[in-house]
CSV table of C-alpha atoms in Angstrom, one decimal:
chain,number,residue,atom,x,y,z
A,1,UNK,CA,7.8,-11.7,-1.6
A,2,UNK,CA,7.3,-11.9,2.1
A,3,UNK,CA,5.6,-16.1,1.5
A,4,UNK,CA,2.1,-14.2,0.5
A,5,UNK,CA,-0.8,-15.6,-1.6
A,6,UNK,CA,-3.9,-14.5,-2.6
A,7,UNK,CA,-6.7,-16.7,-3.8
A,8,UNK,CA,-8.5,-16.4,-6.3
A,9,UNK,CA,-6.3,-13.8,-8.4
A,10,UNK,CA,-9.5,-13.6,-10.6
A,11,UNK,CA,-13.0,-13.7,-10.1
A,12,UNK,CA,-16.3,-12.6,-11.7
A,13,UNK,CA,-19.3,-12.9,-9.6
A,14,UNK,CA,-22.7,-11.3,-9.7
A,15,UNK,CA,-24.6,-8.7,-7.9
A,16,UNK,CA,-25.8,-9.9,-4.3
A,17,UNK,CA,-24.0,-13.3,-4.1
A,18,UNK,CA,-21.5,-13.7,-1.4
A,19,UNK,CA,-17.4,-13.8,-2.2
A,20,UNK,CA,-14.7,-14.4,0.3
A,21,UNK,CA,-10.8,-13.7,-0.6
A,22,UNK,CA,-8.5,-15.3,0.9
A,23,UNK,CA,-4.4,-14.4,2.2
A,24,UNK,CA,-2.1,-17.0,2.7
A,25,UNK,CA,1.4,-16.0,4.4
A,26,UNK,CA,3.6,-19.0,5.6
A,27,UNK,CA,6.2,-16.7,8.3
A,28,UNK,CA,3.9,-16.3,11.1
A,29,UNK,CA,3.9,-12.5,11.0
A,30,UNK,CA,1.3,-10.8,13.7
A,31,UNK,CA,-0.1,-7.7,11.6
A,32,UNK,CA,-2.1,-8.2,8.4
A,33,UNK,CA,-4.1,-6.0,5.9
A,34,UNK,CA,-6.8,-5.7,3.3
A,35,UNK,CA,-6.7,-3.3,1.1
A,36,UNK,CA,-8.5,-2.3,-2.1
A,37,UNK,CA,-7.3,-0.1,-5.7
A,38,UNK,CA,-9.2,1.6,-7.6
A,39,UNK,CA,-7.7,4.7,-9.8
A,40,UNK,CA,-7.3,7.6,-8.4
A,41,UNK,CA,-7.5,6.3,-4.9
A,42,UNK,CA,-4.7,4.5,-4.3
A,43,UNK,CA,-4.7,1.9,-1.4
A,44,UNK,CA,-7.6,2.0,0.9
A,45,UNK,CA,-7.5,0.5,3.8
A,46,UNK,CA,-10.3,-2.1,4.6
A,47,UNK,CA,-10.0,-4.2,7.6
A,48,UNK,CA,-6.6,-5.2,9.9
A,49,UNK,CA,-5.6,-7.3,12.0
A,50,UNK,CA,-3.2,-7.5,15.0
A,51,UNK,CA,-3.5,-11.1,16.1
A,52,UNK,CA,-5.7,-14.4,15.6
A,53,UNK,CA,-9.3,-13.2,16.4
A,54,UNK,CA,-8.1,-9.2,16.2
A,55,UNK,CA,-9.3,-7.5,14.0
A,56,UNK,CA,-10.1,-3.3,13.1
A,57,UNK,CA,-12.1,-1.6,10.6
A,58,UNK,CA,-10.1,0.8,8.3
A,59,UNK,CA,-11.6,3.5,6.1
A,60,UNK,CA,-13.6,1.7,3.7
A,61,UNK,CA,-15.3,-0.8,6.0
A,62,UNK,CA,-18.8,-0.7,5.3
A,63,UNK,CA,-19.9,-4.1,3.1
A,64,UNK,CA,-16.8,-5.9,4.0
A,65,UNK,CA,-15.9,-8.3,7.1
A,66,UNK,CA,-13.1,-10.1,7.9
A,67,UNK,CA,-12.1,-13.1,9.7
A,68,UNK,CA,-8.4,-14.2,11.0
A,69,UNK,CA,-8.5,-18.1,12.5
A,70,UNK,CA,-5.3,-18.8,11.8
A,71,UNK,CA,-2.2,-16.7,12.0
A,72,UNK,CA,-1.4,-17.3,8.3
A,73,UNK,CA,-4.8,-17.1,6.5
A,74,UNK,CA,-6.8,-13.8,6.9
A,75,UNK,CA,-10.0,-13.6,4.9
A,76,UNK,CA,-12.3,-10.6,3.2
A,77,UNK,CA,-15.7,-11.8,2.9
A,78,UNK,CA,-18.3,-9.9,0.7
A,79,UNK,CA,-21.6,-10.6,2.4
A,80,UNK,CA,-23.5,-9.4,-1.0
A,81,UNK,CA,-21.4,-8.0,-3.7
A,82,UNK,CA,-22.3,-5.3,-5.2
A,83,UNK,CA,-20.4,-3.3,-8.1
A,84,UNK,CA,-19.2,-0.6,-6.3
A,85,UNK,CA,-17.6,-3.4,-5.2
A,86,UNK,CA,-15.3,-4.0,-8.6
A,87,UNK,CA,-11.6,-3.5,-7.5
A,88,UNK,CA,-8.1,-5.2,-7.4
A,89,UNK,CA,-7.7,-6.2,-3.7
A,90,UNK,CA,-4.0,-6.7,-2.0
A,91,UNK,CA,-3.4,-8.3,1.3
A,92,UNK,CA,-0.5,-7.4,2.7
A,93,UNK,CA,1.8,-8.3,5.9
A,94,UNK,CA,3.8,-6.3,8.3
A,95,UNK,CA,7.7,-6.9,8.2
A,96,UNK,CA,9.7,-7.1,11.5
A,97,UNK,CA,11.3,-4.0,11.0
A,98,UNK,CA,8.7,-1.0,11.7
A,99,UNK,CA,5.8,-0.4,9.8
A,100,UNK,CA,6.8,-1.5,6.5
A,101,UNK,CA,5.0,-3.7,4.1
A,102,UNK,CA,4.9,-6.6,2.1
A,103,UNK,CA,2.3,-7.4,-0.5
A,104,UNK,CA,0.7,-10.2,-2.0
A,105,UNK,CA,0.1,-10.4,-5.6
A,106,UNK,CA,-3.5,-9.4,-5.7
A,107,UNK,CA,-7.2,-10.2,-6.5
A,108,UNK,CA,-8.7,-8.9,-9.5
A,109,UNK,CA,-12.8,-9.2,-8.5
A,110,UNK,CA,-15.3,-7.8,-10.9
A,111,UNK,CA,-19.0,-7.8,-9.4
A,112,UNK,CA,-21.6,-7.7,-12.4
B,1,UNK,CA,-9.2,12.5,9.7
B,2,UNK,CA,-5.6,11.4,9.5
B,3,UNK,CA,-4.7,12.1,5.8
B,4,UNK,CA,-1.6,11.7,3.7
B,5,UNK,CA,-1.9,13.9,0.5
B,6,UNK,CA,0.7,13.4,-2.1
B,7,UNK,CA,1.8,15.3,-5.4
B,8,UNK,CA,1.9,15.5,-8.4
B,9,UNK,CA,-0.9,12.9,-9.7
B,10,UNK,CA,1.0,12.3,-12.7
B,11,UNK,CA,4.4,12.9,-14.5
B,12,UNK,CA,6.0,12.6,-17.7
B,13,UNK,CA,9.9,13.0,-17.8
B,14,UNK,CA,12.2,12.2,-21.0
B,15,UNK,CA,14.2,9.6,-19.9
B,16,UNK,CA,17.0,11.4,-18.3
B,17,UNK,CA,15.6,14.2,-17.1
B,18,UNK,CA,15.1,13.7,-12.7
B,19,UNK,CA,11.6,13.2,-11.1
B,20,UNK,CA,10.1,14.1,-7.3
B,21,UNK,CA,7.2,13.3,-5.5
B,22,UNK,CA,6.1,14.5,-2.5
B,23,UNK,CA,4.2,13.5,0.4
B,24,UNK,CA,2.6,16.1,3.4
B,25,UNK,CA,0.5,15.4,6.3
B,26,UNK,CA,-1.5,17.8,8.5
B,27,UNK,CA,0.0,16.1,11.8
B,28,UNK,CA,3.3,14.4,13.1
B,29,UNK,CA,4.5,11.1,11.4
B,30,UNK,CA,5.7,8.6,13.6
B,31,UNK,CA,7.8,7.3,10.6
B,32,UNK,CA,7.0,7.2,6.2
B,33,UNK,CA,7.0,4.2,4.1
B,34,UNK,CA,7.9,4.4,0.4
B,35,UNK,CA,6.4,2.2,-2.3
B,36,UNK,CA,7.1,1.3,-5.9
B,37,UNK,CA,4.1,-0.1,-8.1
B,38,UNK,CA,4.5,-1.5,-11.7
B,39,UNK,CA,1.9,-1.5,-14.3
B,40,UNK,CA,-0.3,-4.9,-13.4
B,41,UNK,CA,2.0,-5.3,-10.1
B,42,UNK,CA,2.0,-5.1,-6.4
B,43,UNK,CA,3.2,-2.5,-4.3
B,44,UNK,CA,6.5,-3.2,-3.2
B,45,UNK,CA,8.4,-1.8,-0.4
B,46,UNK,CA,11.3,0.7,-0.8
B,47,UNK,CA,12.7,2.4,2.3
B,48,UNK,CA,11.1,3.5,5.5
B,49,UNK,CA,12.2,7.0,7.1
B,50,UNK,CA,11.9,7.6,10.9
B,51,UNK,CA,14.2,10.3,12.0
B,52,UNK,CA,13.3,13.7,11.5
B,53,UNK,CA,15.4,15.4,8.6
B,54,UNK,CA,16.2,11.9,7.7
B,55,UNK,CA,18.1,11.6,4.3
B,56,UNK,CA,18.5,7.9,2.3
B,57,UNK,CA,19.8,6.6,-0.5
B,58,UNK,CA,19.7,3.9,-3.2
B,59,UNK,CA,21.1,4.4,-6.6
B,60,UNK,CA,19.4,7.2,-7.8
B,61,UNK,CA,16.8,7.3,-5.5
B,62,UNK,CA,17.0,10.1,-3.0
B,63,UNK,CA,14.2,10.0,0.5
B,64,UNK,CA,14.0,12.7,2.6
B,65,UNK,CA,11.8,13.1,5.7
B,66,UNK,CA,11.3,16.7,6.9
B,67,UNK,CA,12.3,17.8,10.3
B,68,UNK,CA,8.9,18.4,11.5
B,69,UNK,CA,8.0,14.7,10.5
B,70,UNK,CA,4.9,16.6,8.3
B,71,UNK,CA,6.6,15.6,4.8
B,72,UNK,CA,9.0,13.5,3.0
B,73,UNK,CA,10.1,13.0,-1.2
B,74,UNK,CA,11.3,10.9,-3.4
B,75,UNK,CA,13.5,12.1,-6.2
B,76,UNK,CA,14.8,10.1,-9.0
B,77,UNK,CA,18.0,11.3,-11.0
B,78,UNK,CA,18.5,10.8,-14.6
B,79,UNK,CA,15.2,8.9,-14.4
B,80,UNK,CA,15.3,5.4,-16.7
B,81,UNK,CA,12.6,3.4,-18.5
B,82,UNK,CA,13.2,1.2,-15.6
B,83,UNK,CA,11.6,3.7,-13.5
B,84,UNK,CA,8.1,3.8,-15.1
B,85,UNK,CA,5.5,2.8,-12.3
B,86,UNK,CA,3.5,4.3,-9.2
B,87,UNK,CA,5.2,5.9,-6.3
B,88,UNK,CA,3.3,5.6,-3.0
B,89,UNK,CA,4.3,6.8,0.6
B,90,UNK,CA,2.5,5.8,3.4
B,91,UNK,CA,2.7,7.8,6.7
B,92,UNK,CA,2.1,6.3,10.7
B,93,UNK,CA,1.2,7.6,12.9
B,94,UNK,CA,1.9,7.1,17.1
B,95,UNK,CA,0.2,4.4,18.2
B,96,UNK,CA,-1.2,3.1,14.8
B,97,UNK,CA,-1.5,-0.2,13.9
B,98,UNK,CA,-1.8,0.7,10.4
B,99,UNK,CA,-0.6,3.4,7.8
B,100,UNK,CA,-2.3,5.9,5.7
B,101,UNK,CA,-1.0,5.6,2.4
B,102,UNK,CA,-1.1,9.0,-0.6
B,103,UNK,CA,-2.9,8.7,-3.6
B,104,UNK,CA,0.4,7.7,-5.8
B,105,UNK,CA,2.3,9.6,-8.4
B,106,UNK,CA,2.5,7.7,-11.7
B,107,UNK,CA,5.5,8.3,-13.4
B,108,UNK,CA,5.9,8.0,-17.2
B,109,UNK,CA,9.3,8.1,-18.9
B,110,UNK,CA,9.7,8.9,-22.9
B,111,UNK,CA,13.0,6.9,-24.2
């Protein structure tokens, strides 16, 4: 699946602390995504980005930042979780072709 | 906004019988993804469409991108349990770094 990881796959936090997921991809791709799931919304967009240090906001922004060092890691940092905030979270890549997509396997967070 | 709406929400087929989804935007696509999602998965990638009144095929899947690049489908024949899951499509637009994806159909299938 595209060399993608997610870490952690689980976590239970509480309200107002601080979380940060992380998105591991090993084949140097340029375009990477956060997204979140919740039923009956599909995939949201959160934040992009198109290159180390670029990054765009996506539809569901608000509480979220991210942060892209590295080619291969891109991170989704909480600042204070709240539990609107409970969701399954997918990074994903952008293949070489044209737009399409490869996800990694998830992050199940659940803010209490 | 740019929006993606996609229909039905849900459907139940007898294993058998065929399936389609369908995805419509307000404004021209640059191109549509398709995605597959299994119960506790990840969205996987199917096929991307770019060409207005583009028509693909895998198996039994059928994709079709309308020739005003506002809509595609997905239709399954003689669905299997093998199909079960959610169907996605995500549309892009010019000059987007990103797509919009629909809401999903979930597809149930009774052996």
């Amino acid at each position: 699946d595209a060399g993608i990881t997610q870490s952690p796959r689980h976590k239970v936090t509480e309200t107002g602390t601080p979380v940060t997921l992380r998105c591991h991809q090993t084949e140097n791709h340029r375009y990477m995504y956060w997204y979140r799931q919740d039923p009956g919304h599909g995939l949201r967009l959160i934040h992009y980005s198109y290159g180390v240090k670029d990054t765009d906001k996506g539809e569901v922004s608000d509480g979220y930042s991210v942060s892209r060092s590295k080619t291969e890691d891109f991170l989704l940092t909480l600042e204070s979780a709240t539990s609107s905030q409970t969701s399954v979270y997918f990074c994903a890549i952008r293949g070489t072709g044209e737009y399409e997509q490869y996800f990694g396997p998830g992050t199940r967070l659940t803010v209490t | 906004g740019q929006q993606v709406m996609q229909i039905p929400q849900y459907q139940h087929v007898q294993e058998g019988e065929d399936f389609t989804t369908y995805c419509n935007s307000s404004t021209t696509l640059s191109n549509i993804q398709w995605y597959k999602q299994r119960p506790g998965g990840h969205p996987v990638f199917l096929i991307q469409l770019v060409k207005s009144g583009e028509v693909k095929k895998q198996k039994r899947l059928t994709f079709q991108f309308g020739e005003a690049k506002k809509n595609s489908s997905l239709h399954i024949t003689a669905t299997q349990t093998t199909d079960v899951g959610t169907y996605f499509c995500a549309g892009t637009y010019t000059n987007a770094g990103k797509s919009t994806f629909g809401d999903g159909t979930t597809l149930t299938v009774k052996p």
